[in-house]
Coordinates of C-alpha atoms in Angstrom, one line a residue:
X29 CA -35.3 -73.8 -15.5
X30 CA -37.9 -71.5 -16.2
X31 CA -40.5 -72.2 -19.5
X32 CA -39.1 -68.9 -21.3
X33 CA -35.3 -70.1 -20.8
X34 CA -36.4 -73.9 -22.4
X35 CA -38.0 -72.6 -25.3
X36 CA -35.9 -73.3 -28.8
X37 CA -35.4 -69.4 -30.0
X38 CA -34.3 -69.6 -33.8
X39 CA -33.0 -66.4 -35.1
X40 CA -32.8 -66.5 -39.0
X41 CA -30.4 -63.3 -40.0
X42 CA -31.0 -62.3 -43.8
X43 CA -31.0 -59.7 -45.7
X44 CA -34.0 -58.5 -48.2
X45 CA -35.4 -60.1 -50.9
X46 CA -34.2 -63.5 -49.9
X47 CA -36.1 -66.6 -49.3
X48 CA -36.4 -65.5 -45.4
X49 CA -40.2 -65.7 -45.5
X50 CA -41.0 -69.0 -47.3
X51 CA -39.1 -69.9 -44.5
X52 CA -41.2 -68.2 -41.5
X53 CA -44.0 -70.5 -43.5
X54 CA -42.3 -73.2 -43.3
X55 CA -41.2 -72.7 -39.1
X56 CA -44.9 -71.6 -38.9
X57 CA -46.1 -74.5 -40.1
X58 CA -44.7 -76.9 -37.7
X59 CA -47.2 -76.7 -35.2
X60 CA -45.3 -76.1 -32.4
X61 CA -43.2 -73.3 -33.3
X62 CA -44.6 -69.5 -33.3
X63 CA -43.0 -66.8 -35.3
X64 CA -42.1 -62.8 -35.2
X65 CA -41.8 -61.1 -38.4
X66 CA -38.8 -58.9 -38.9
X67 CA -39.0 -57.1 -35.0
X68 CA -36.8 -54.7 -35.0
X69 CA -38.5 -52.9 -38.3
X70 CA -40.3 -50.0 -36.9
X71 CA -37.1 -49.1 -34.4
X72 CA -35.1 -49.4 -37.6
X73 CA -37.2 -47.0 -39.9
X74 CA -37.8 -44.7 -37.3
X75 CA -34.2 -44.4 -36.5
X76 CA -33.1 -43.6 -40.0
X77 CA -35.8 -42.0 -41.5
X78 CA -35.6 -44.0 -44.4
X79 CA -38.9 -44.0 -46.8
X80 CA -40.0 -47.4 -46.9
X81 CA -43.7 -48.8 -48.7
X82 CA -45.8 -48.6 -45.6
X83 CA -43.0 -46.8 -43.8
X84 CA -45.6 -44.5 -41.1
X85 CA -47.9 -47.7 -41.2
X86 CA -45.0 -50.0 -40.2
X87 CA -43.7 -47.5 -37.3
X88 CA -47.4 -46.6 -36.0
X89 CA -47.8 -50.9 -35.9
X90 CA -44.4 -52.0 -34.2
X91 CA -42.4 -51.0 -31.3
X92 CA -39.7 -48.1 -31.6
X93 CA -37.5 -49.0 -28.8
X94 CA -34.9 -51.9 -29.4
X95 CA -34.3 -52.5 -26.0
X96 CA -38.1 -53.4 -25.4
X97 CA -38.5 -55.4 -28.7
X98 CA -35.2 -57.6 -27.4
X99 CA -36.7 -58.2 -23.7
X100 CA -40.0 -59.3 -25.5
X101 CA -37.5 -61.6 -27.9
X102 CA -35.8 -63.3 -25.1
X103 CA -39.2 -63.5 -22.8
X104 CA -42.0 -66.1 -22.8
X105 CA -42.5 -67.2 -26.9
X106 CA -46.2 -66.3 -28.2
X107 CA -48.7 -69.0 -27.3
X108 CA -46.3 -70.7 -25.0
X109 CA -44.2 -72.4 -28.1
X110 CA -41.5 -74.4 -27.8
X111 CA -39.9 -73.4 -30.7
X112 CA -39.7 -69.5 -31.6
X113 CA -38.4 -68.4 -35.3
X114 CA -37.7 -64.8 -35.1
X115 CA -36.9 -63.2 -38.7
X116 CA -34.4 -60.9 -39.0
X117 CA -33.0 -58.6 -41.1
X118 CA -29.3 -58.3 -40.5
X119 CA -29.1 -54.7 -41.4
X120 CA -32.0 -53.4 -38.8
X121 CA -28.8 -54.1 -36.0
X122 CA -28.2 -50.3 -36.5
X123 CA -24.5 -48.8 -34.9
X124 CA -25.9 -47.4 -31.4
X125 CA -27.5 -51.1 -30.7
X126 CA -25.9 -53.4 -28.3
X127 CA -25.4 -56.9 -29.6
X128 CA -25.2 -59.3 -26.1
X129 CA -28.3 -59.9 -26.5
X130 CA -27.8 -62.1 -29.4
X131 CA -26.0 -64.5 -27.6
X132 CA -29.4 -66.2 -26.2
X133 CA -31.0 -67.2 -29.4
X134 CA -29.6 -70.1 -32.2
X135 CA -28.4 -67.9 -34.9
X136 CA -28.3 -68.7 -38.0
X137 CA -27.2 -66.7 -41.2
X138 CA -29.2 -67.1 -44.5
X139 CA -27.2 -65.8 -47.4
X140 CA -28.6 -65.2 -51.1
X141 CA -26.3 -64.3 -54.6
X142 CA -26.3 -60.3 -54.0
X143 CA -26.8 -59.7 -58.3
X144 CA -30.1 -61.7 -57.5
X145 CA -30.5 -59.4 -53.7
X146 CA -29.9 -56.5 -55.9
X147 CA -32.2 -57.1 -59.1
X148 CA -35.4 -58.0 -57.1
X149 CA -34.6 -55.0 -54.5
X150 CA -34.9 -52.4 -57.2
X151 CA -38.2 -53.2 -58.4
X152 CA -39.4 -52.2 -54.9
X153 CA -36.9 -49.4 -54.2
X154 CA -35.7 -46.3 -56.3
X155 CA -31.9 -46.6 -54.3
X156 CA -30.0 -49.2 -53.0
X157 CA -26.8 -49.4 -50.9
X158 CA -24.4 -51.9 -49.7
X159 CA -25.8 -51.8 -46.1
X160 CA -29.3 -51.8 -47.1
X161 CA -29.0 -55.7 -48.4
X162 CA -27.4 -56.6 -45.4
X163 CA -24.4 -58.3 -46.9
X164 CA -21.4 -56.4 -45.0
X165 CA -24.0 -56.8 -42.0
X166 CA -23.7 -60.6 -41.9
X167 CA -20.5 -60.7 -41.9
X168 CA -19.7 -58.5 -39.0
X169 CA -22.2 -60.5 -37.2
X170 CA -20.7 -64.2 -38.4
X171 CA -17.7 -62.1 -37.1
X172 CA -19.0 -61.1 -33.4
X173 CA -20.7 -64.9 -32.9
X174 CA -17.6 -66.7 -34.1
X175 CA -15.6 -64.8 -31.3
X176 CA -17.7 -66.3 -28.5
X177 CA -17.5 -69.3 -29.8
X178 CA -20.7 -70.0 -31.6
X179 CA -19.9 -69.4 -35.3
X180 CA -23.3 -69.4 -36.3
X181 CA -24.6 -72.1 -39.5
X182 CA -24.9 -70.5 -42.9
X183 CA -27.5 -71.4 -45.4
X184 CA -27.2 -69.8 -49.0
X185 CA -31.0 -70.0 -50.6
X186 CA -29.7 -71.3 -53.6
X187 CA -28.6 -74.7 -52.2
X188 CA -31.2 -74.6 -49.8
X189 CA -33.5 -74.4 -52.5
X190 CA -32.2 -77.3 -54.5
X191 CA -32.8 -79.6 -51.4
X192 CA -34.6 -77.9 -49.0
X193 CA -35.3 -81.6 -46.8
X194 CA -31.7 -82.3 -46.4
X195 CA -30.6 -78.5 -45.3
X196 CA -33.9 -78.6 -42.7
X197 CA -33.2 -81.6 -41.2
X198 CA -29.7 -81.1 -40.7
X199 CA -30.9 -77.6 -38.9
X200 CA -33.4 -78.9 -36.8
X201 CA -30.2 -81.4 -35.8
X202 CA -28.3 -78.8 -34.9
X203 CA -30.7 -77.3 -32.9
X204 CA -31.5 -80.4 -31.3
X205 CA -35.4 -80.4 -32.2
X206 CA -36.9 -83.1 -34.7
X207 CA -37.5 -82.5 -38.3
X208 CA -40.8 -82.8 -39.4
X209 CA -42.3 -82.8 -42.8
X210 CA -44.8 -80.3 -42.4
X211 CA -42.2 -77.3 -42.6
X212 CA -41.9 -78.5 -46.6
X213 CA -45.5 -77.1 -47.6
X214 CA -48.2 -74.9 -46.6
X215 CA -51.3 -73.4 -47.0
X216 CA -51.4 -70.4 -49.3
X217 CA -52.6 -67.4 -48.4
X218 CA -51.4 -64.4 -46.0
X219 CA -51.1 -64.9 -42.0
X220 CA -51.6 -62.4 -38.9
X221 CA -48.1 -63.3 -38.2
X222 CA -47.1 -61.4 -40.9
X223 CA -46.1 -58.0 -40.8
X224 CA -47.9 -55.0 -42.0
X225 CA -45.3 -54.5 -44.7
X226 CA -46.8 -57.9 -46.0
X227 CA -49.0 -56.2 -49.0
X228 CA -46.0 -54.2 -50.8
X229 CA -43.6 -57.1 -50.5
X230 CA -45.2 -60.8 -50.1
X231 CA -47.4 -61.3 -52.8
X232 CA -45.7 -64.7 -54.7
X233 CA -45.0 -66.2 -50.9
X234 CA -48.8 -65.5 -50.5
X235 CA -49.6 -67.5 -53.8
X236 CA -46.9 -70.2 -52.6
X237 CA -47.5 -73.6 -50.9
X238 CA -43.9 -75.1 -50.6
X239 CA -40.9 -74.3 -51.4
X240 CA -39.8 -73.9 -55.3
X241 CA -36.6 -74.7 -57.4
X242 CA -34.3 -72.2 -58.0
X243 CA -35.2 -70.5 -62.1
X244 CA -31.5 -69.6 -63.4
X245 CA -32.7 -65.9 -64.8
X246 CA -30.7 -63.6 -66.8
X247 CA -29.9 -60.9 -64.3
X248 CA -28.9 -57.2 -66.1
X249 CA -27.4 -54.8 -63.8
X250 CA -26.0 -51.2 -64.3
X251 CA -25.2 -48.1 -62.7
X252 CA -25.4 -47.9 -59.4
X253 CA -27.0 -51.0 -58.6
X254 CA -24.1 -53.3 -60.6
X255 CA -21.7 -51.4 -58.5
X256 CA -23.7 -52.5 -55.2
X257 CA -23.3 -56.1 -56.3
X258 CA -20.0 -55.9 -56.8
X259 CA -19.4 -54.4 -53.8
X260 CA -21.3 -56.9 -51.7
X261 CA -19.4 -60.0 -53.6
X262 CA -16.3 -60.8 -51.2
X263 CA -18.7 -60.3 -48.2
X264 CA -21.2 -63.4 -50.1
X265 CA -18.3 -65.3 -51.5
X266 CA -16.8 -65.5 -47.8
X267 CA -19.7 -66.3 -45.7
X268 CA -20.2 -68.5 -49.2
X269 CA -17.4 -70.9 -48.6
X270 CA -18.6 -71.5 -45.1
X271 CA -22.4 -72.6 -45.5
X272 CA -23.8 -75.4 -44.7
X273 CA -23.3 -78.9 -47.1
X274 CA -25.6 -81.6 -47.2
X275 CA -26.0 -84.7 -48.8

């Protein structure tokens, strides 16, 4: 078996404004696990035009074509890792993309309230849709790897939060590596790994060394953006009941 074929590829599918890059630190931090920050972000933008912070920056710094991104995914991991935690956004899988692919990594599905999704999106964003959280996303993809066979683990960052140990040992069971306690802290600071994007959106995991509790926060929605959440609620409250427990 070849060193590209052993190597543990983890492939954490969220939507924005989620916990999805605390937890990059966290796979980062491991020491034998590289990371890929949100891949398929320049083909994404490019292909829909939409204006993004950094949007010409992001598309000048990545890779346009899917198909190449995906053959780098599934060839040799950076640095010869063994482990390889790719962050995804759910909602970058555009229409025209082919999903086979996706059968060669350890999916997994990270899932966050979408009234909380919603309330941190707009302070970034003017708009938001449905499909731009990635909530109806998820579930078509839960929908696609539970055919196969291979439902893929659901973690909602609200547990997680509440015992993030527990949740990461029982993932690193699943995918058959050991736990170890450097994925719950980490230096402060920004990385090369992160993507150029990193400035407009990353500033408190930046500041952050670990992990934090959940805050419950008074969330006020109206308009357009209420309607979004409420939209995006049976897709949550489904993948909901299915996430992972632990003790």
């Amino acid at each position: 078996m070849s060193a590209s074929a052993q190597v543990v590829r983890v492939a954490m599918w969220s939507g924005p404004r989620n916990i999805s890059t605390a937890m990059m630190r966290a796979w980062e931090n491991r020491g034998d696990c590289a990371v890929s920050d949100e891949p398929l972000y320049a083909h994404y933008l490019d292909r829909t035009g939409l204006d993004h912070p950094a949007r010409e920056e992001v598309i000048a710094d990545g890779d346009t074509d899917w198909r190449r991104v995906v053959d780098s995914l599934l060839g040799p991991a950076p640095g010869g890792a063994a482990v390889w935690y790719q962050k995804h956004m759910t909602h970058h899988l555009l229409p025209h993309m082919d999903h086979a692919w996706i059968a060669g990594l350890r999916n997994v599905l990270l899932i966050r309230d979408p009234r909380e999704v919603v309330a941190s999106y707009v302070k970034s964003r003017a708009t938001v849709t449905a499909d731009d959280i990635g909530l109806p996303q998820q579930v078509a993809l839960y929908d696609e790897l539970h055919a196969t066979g291979s439902p893929p683990p659901i973690l909602d960052a609200g547990d997680f939060l509440r015992a993030p140990e527990p949740h990461l040992r029982a993932l690193c069971d699943w995918l058959g590596i050991p736990f170890t306690a450097r994925m719950l802290h980490w230096p402060p600071g920004r990385r090369d790994s992160d993507g150029i994007w990193a400035p407009h959106w990353y500033a408190h995991v930046w500041e952050s060394t670990g992990f934090e509790a959940p805050v419950v926060k008074q969330i006020s929605l109206s308009g357009a953006a209420a309607e979004v959440a409420e939209q995006c609620r049976p897709h949550f409250e489904r993948l909901h009941a299915m996430r992972m427990r632990v003790e």
